[in-house]
mmCIF file with all atom_site columns, C-alpha atoms and ligand atoms in Angstrom:
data_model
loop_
_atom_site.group_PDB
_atom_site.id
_atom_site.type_symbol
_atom_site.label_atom_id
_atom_site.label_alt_id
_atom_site.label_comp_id
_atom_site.label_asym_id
_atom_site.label_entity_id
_atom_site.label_seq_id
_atom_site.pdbx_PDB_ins_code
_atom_site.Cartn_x
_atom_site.Cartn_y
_atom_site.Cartn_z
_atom_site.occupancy
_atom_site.B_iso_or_equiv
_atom_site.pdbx_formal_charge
_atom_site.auth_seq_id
_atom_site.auth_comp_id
_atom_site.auth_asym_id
_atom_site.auth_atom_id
_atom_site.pdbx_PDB_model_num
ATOM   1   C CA  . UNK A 1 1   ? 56.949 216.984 -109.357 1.00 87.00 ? 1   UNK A CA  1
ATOM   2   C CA  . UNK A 1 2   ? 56.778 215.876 -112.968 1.00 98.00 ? 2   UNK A CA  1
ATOM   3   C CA  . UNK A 1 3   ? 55.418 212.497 -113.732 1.00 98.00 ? 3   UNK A CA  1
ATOM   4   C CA  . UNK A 1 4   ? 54.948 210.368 -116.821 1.00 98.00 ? 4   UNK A CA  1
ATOM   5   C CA  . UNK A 1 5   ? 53.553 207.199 -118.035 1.00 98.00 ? 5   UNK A CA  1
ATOM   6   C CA  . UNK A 1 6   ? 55.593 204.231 -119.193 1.00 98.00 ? 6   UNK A CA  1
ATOM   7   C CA  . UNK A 1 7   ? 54.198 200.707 -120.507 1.00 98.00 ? 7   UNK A CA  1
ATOM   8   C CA  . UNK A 1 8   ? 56.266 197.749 -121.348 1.00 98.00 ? 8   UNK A CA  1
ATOM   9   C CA  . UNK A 1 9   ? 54.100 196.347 -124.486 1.00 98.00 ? 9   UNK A CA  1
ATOM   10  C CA  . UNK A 1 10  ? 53.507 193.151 -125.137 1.00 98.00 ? 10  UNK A CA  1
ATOM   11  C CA  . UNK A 1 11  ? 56.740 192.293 -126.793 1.00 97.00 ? 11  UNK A CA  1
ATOM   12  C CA  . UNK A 1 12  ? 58.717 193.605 -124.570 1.00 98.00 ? 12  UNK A CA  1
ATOM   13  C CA  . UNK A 1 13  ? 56.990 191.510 -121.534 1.00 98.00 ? 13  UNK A CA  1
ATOM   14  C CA  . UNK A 1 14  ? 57.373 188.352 -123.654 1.00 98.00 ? 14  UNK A CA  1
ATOM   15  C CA  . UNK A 1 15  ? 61.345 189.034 -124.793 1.00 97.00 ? 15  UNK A CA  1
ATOM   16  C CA  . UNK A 1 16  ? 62.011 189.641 -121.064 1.00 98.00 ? 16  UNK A CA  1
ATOM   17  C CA  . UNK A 1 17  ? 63.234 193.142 -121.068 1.00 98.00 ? 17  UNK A CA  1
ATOM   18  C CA  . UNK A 1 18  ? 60.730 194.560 -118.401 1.00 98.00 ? 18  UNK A CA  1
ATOM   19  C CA  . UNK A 1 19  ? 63.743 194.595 -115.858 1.00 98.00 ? 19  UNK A CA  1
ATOM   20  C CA  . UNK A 1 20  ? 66.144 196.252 -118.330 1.00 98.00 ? 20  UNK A CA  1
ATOM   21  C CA  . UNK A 1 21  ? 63.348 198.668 -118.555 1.00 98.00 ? 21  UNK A CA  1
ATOM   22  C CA  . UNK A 1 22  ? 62.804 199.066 -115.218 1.00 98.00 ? 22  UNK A CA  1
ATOM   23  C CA  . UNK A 1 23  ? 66.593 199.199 -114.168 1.00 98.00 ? 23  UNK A CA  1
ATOM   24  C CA  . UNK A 1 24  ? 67.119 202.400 -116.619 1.00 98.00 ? 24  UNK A CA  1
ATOM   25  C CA  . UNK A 1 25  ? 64.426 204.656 -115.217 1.00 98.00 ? 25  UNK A CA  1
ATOM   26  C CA  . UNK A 1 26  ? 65.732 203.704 -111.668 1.00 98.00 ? 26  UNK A CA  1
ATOM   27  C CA  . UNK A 1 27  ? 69.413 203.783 -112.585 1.00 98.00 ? 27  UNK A CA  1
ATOM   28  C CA  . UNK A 1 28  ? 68.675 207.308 -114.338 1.00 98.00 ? 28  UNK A CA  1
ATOM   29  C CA  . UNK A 1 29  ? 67.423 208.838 -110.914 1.00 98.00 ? 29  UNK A CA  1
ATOM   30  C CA  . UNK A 1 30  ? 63.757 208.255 -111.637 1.00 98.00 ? 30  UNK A CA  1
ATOM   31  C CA  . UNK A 1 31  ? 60.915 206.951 -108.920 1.00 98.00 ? 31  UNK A CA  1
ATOM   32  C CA  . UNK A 1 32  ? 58.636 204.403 -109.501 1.00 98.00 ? 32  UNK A CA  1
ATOM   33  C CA  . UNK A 1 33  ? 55.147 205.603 -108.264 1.00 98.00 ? 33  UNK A CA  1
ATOM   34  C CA  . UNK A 1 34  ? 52.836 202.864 -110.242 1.00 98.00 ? 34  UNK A CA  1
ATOM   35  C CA  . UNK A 1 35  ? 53.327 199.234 -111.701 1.00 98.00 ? 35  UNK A CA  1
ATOM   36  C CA  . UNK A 1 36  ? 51.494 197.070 -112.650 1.00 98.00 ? 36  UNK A CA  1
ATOM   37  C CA  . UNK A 1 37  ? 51.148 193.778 -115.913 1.00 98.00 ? 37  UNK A CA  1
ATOM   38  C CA  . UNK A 1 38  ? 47.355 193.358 -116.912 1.00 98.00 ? 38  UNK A CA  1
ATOM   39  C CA  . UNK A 1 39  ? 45.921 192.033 -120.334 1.00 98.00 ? 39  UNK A CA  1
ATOM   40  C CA  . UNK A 1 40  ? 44.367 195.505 -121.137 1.00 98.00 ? 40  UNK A CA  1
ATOM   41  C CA  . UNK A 1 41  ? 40.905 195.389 -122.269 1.00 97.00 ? 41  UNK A CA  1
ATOM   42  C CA  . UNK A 1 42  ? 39.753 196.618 -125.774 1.00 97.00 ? 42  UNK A CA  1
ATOM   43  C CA  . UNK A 1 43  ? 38.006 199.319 -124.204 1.00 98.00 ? 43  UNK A CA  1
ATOM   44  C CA  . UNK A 1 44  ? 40.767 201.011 -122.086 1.00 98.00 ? 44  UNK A CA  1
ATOM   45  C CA  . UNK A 1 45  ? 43.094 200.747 -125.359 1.00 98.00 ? 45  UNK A CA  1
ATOM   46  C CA  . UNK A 1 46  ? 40.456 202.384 -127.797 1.00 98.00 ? 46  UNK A CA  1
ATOM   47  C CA  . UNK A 1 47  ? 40.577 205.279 -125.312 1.00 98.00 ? 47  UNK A CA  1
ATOM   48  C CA  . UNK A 1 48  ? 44.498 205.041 -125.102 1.00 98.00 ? 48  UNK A CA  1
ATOM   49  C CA  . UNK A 1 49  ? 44.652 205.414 -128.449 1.00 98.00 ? 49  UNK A CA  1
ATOM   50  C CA  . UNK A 1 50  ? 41.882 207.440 -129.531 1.00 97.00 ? 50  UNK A CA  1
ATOM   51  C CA  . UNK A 1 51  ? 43.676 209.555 -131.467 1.00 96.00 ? 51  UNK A CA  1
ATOM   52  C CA  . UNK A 1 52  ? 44.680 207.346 -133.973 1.00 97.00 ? 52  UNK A CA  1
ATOM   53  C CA  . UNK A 1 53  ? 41.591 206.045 -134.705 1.00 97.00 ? 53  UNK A CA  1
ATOM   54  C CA  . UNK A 1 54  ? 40.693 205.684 -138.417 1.00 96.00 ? 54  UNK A CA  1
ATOM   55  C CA  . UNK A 1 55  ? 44.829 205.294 -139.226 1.00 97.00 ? 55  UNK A CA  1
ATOM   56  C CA  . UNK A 1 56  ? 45.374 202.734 -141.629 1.00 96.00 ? 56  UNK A CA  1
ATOM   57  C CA  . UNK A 1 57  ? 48.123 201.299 -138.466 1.00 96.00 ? 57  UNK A CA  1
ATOM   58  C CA  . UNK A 1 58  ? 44.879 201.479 -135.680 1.00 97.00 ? 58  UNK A CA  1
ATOM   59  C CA  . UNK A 1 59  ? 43.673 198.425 -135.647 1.00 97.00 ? 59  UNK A CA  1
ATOM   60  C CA  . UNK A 1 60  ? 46.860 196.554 -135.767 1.00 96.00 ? 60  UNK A CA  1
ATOM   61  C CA  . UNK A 1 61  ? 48.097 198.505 -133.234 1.00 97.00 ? 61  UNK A CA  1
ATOM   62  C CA  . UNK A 1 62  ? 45.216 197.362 -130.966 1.00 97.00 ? 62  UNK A CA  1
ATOM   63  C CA  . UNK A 1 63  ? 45.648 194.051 -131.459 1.00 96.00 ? 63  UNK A CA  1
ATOM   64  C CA  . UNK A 1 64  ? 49.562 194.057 -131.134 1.00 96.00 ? 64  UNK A CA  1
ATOM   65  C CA  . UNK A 1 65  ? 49.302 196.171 -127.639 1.00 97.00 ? 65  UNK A CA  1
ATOM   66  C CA  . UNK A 1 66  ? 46.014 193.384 -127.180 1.00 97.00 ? 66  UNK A CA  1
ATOM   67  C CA  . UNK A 1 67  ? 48.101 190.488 -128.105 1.00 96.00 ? 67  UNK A CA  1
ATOM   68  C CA  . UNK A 1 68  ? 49.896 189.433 -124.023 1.00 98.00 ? 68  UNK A CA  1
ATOM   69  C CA  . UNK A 1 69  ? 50.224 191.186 -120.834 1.00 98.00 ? 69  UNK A CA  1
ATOM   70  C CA  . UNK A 1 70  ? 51.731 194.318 -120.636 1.00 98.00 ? 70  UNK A CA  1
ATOM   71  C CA  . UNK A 1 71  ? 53.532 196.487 -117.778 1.00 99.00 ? 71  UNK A CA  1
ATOM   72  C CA  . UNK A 1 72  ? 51.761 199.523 -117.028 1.00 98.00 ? 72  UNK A CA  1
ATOM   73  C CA  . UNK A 1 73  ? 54.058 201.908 -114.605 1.00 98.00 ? 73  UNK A CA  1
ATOM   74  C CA  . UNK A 1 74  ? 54.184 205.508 -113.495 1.00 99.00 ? 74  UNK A CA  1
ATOM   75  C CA  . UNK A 1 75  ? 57.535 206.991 -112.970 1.00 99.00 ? 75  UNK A CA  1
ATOM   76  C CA  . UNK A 1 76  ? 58.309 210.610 -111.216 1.00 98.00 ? 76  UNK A CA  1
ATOM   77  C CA  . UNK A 1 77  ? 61.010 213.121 -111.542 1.00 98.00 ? 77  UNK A CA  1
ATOM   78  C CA  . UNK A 1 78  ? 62.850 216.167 -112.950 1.00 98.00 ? 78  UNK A CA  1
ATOM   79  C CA  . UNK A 1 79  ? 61.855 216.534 -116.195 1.00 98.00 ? 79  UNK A CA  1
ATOM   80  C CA  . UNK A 1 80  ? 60.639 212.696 -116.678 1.00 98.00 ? 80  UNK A CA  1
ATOM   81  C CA  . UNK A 1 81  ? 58.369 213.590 -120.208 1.00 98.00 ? 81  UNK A CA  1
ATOM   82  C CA  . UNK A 1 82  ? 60.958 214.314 -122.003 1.00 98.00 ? 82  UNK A CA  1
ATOM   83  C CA  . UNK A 1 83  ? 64.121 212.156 -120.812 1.00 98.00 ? 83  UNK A CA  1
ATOM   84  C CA  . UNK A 1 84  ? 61.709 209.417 -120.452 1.00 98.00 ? 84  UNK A CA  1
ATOM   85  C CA  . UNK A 1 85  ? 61.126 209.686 -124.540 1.00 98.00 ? 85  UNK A CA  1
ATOM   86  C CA  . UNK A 1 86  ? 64.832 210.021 -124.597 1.00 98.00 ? 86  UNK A CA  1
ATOM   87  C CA  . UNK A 1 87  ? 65.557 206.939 -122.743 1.00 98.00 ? 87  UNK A CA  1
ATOM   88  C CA  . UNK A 1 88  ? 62.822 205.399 -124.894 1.00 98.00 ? 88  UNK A CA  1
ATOM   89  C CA  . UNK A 1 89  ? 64.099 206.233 -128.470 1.00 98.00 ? 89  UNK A CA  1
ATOM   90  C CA  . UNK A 1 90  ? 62.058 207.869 -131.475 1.00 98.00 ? 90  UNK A CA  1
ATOM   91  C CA  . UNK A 1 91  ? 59.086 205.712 -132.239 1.00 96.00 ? 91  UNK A CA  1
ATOM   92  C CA  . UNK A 1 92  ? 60.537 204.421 -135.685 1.00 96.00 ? 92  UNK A CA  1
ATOM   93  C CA  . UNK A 1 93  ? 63.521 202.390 -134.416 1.00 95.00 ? 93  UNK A CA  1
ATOM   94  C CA  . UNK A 1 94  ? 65.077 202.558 -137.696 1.00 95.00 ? 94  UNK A CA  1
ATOM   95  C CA  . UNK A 1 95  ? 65.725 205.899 -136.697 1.00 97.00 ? 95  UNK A CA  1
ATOM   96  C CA  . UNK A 1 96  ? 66.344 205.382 -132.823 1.00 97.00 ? 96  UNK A CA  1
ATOM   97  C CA  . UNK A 1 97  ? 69.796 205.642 -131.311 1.00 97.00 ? 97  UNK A CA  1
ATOM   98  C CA  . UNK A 1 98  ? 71.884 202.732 -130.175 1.00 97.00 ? 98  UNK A CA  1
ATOM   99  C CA  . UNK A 1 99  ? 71.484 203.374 -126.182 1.00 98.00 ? 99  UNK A CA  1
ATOM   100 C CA  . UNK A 1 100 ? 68.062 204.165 -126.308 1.00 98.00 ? 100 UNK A CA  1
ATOM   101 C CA  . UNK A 1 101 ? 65.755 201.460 -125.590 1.00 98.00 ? 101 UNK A CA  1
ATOM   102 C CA  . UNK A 1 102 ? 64.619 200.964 -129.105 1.00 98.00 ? 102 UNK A CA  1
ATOM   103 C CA  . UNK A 1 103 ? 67.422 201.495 -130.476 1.00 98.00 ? 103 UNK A CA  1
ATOM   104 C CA  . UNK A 1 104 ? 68.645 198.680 -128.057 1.00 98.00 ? 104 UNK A CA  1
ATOM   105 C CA  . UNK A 1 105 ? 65.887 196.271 -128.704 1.00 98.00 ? 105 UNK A CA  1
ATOM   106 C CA  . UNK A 1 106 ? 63.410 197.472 -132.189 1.00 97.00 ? 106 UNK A CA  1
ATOM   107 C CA  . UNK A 1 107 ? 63.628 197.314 -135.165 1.00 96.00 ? 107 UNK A CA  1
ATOM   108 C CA  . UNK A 1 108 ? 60.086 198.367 -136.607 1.00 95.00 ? 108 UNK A CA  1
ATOM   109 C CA  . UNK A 1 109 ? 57.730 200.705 -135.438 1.00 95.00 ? 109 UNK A CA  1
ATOM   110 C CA  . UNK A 1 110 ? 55.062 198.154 -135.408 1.00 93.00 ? 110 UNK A CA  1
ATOM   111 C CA  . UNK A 1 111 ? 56.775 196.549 -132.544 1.00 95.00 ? 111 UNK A CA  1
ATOM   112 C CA  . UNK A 1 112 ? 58.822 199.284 -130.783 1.00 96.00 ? 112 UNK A CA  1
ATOM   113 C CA  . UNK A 1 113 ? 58.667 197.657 -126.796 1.00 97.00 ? 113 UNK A CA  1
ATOM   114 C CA  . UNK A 1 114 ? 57.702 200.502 -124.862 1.00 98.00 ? 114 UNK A CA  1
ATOM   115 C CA  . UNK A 1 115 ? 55.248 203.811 -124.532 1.00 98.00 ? 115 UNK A CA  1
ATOM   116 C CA  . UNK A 1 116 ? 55.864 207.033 -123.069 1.00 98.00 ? 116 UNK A CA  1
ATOM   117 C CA  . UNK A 1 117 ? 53.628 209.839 -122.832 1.00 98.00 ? 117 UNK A CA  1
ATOM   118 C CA  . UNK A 1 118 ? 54.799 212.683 -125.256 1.00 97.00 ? 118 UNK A CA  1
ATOM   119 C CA  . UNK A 1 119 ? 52.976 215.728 -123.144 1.00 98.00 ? 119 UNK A CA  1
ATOM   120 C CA  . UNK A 1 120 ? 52.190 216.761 -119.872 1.00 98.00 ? 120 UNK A CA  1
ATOM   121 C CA  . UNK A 1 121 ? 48.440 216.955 -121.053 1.00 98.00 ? 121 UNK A CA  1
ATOM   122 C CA  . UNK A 1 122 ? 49.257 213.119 -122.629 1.00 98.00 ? 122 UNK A CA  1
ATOM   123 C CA  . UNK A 1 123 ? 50.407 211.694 -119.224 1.00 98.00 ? 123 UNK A CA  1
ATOM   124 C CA  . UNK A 1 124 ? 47.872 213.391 -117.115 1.00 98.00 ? 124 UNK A CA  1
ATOM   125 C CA  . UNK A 1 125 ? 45.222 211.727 -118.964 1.00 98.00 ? 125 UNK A CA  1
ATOM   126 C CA  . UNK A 1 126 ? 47.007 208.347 -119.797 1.00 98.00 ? 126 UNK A CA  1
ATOM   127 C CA  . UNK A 1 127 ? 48.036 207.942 -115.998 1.00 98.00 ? 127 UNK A CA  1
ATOM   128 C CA  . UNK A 1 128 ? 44.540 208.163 -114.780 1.00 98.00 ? 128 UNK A CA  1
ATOM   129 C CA  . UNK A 1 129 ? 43.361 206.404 -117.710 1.00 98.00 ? 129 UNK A CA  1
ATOM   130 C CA  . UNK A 1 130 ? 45.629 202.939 -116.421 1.00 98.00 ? 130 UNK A CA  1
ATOM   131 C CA  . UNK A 1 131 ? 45.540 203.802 -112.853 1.00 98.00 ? 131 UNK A CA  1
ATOM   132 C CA  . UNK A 1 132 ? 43.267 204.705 -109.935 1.00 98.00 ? 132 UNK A CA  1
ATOM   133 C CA  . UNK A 1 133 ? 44.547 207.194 -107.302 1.00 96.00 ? 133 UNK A CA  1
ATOM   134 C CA  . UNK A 1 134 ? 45.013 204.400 -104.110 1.00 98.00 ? 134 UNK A CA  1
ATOM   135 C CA  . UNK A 1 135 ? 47.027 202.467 -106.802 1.00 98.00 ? 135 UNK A CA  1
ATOM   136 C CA  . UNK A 1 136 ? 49.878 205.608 -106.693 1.00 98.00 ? 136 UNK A CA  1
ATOM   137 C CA  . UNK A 1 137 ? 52.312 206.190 -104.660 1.00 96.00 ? 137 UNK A CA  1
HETATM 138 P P1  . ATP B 2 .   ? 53.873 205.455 -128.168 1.00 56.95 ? 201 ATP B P1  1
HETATM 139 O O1  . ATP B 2 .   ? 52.574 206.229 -128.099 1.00 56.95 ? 201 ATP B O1  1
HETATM 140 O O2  . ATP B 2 .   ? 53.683 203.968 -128.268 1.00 56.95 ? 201 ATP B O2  1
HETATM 141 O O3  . ATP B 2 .   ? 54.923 205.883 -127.186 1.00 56.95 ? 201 ATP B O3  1
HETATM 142 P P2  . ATP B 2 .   ? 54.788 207.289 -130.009 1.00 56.95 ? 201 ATP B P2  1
HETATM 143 O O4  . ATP B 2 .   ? 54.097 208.311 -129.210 1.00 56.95 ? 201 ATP B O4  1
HETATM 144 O O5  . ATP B 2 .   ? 56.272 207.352 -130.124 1.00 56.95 ? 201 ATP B O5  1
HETATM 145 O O6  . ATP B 2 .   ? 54.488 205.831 -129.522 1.00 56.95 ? 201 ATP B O6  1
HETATM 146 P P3  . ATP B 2 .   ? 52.672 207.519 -131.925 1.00 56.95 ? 201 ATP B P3  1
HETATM 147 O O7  . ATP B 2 .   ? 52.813 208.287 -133.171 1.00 56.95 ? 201 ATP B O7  1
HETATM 148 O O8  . ATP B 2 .   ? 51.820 208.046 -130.822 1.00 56.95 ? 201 ATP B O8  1
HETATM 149 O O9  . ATP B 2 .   ? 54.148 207.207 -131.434 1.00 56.95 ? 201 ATP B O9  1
HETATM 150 O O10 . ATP B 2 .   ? 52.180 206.070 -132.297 1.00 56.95 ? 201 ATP B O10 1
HETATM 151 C C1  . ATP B 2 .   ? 51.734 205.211 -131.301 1.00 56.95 ? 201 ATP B C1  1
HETATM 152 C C2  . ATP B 2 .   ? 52.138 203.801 -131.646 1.00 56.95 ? 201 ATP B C2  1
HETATM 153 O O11 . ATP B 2 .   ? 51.462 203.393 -132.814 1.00 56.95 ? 201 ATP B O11 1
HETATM 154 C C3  . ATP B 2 .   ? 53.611 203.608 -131.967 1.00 56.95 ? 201 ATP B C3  1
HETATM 155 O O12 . ATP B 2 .   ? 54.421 203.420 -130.835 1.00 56.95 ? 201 ATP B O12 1
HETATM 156 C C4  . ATP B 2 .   ? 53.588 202.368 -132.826 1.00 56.95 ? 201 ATP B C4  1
HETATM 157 O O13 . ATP B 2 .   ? 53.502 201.199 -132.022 1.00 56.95 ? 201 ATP B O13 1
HETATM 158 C C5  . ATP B 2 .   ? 52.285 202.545 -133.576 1.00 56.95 ? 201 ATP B C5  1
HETATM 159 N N1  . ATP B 2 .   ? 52.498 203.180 -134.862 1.00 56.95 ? 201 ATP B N1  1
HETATM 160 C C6  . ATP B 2 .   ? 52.623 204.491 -135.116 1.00 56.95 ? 201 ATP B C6  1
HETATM 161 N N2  . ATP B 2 .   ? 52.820 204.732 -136.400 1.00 56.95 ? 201 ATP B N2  1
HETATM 162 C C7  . ATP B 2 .   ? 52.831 203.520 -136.995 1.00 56.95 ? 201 ATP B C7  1
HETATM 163 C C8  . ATP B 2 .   ? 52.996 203.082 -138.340 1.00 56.95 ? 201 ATP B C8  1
HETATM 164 N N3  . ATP B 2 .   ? 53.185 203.947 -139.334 1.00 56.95 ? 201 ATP B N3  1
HETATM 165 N N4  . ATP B 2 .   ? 52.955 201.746 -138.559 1.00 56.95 ? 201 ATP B N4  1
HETATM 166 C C9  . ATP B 2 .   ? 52.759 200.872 -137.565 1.00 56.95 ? 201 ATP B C9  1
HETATM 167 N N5  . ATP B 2 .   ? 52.588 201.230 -136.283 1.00 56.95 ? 201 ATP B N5  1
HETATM 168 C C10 . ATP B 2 .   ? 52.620 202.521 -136.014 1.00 56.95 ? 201 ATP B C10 1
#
């Protein structure tokens, strides 16, 4: 079945809300399949990212997602792209919904809390990106 690939940035690790996080996707039904908190290296985040390189927001997106640990997780389930986005918020939280995540926690984009993969194509590559197979469930 479906799965997707969530990661707790920086901020979100330091204000505590990984087990809010966490509690959501398992409340909602979902199963967890991957977790792990690692500083991410430069390297792994430039291909993370890649396609925003050259944006004017790039390279202080690098070094916010850079700045602490983060919690890297795979989740599984019905449909988990999109309700995980859902449950996650739209990426400006000036425009996410009380309820959602974001709209829970954010307040600007440049520190919005979580990630979610927006495609099937997107998690595919992001999950093997952060994770090696044996590290799966
Ligand atoms: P994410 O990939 O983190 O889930 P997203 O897919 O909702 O976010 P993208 O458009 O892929 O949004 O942007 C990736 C991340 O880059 C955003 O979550 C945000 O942290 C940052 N970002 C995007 N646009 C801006 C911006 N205009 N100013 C500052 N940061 C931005």
């Amino acid at each position: 079945s479906e799965r997707t690939f969530i990661m707790v940035k920086p901020d979100g690790v330091q204000r505590g809300i990984v087990g809010d996080i966490l509690r959501r996707f398992e409340q909602r039904g979902y199963k967890l399949v991957g977790l792990k908190l690692l500083q991410a290296p430069r390297a792994l985040l430039e291909s993370h990212y890649e396609e925003h390189k050259g944006k004017k927001f790039y390279e202080p997106l690098l070094s916010y997602i850079g700045s602490g640990p983060v919690v890297a997780m795979v989740w599984e389930g019905l449909n988990v792209i999109s309700v995980g986005r859902k449950m996650l918020g739209a990426t400006d939280p000036a425009k996410s919904e009380p309820g959602t995540i974001r709209g829970d926690y954010a307040i600007v984009t440049g520190r919005n809390i979580v990630h979610g993969s927006d495609s099937e194509k997107a998690a595919q590559r992001e999950i093997d990106l952060w994770f090696r197979a044996e590290e799966l469930a």
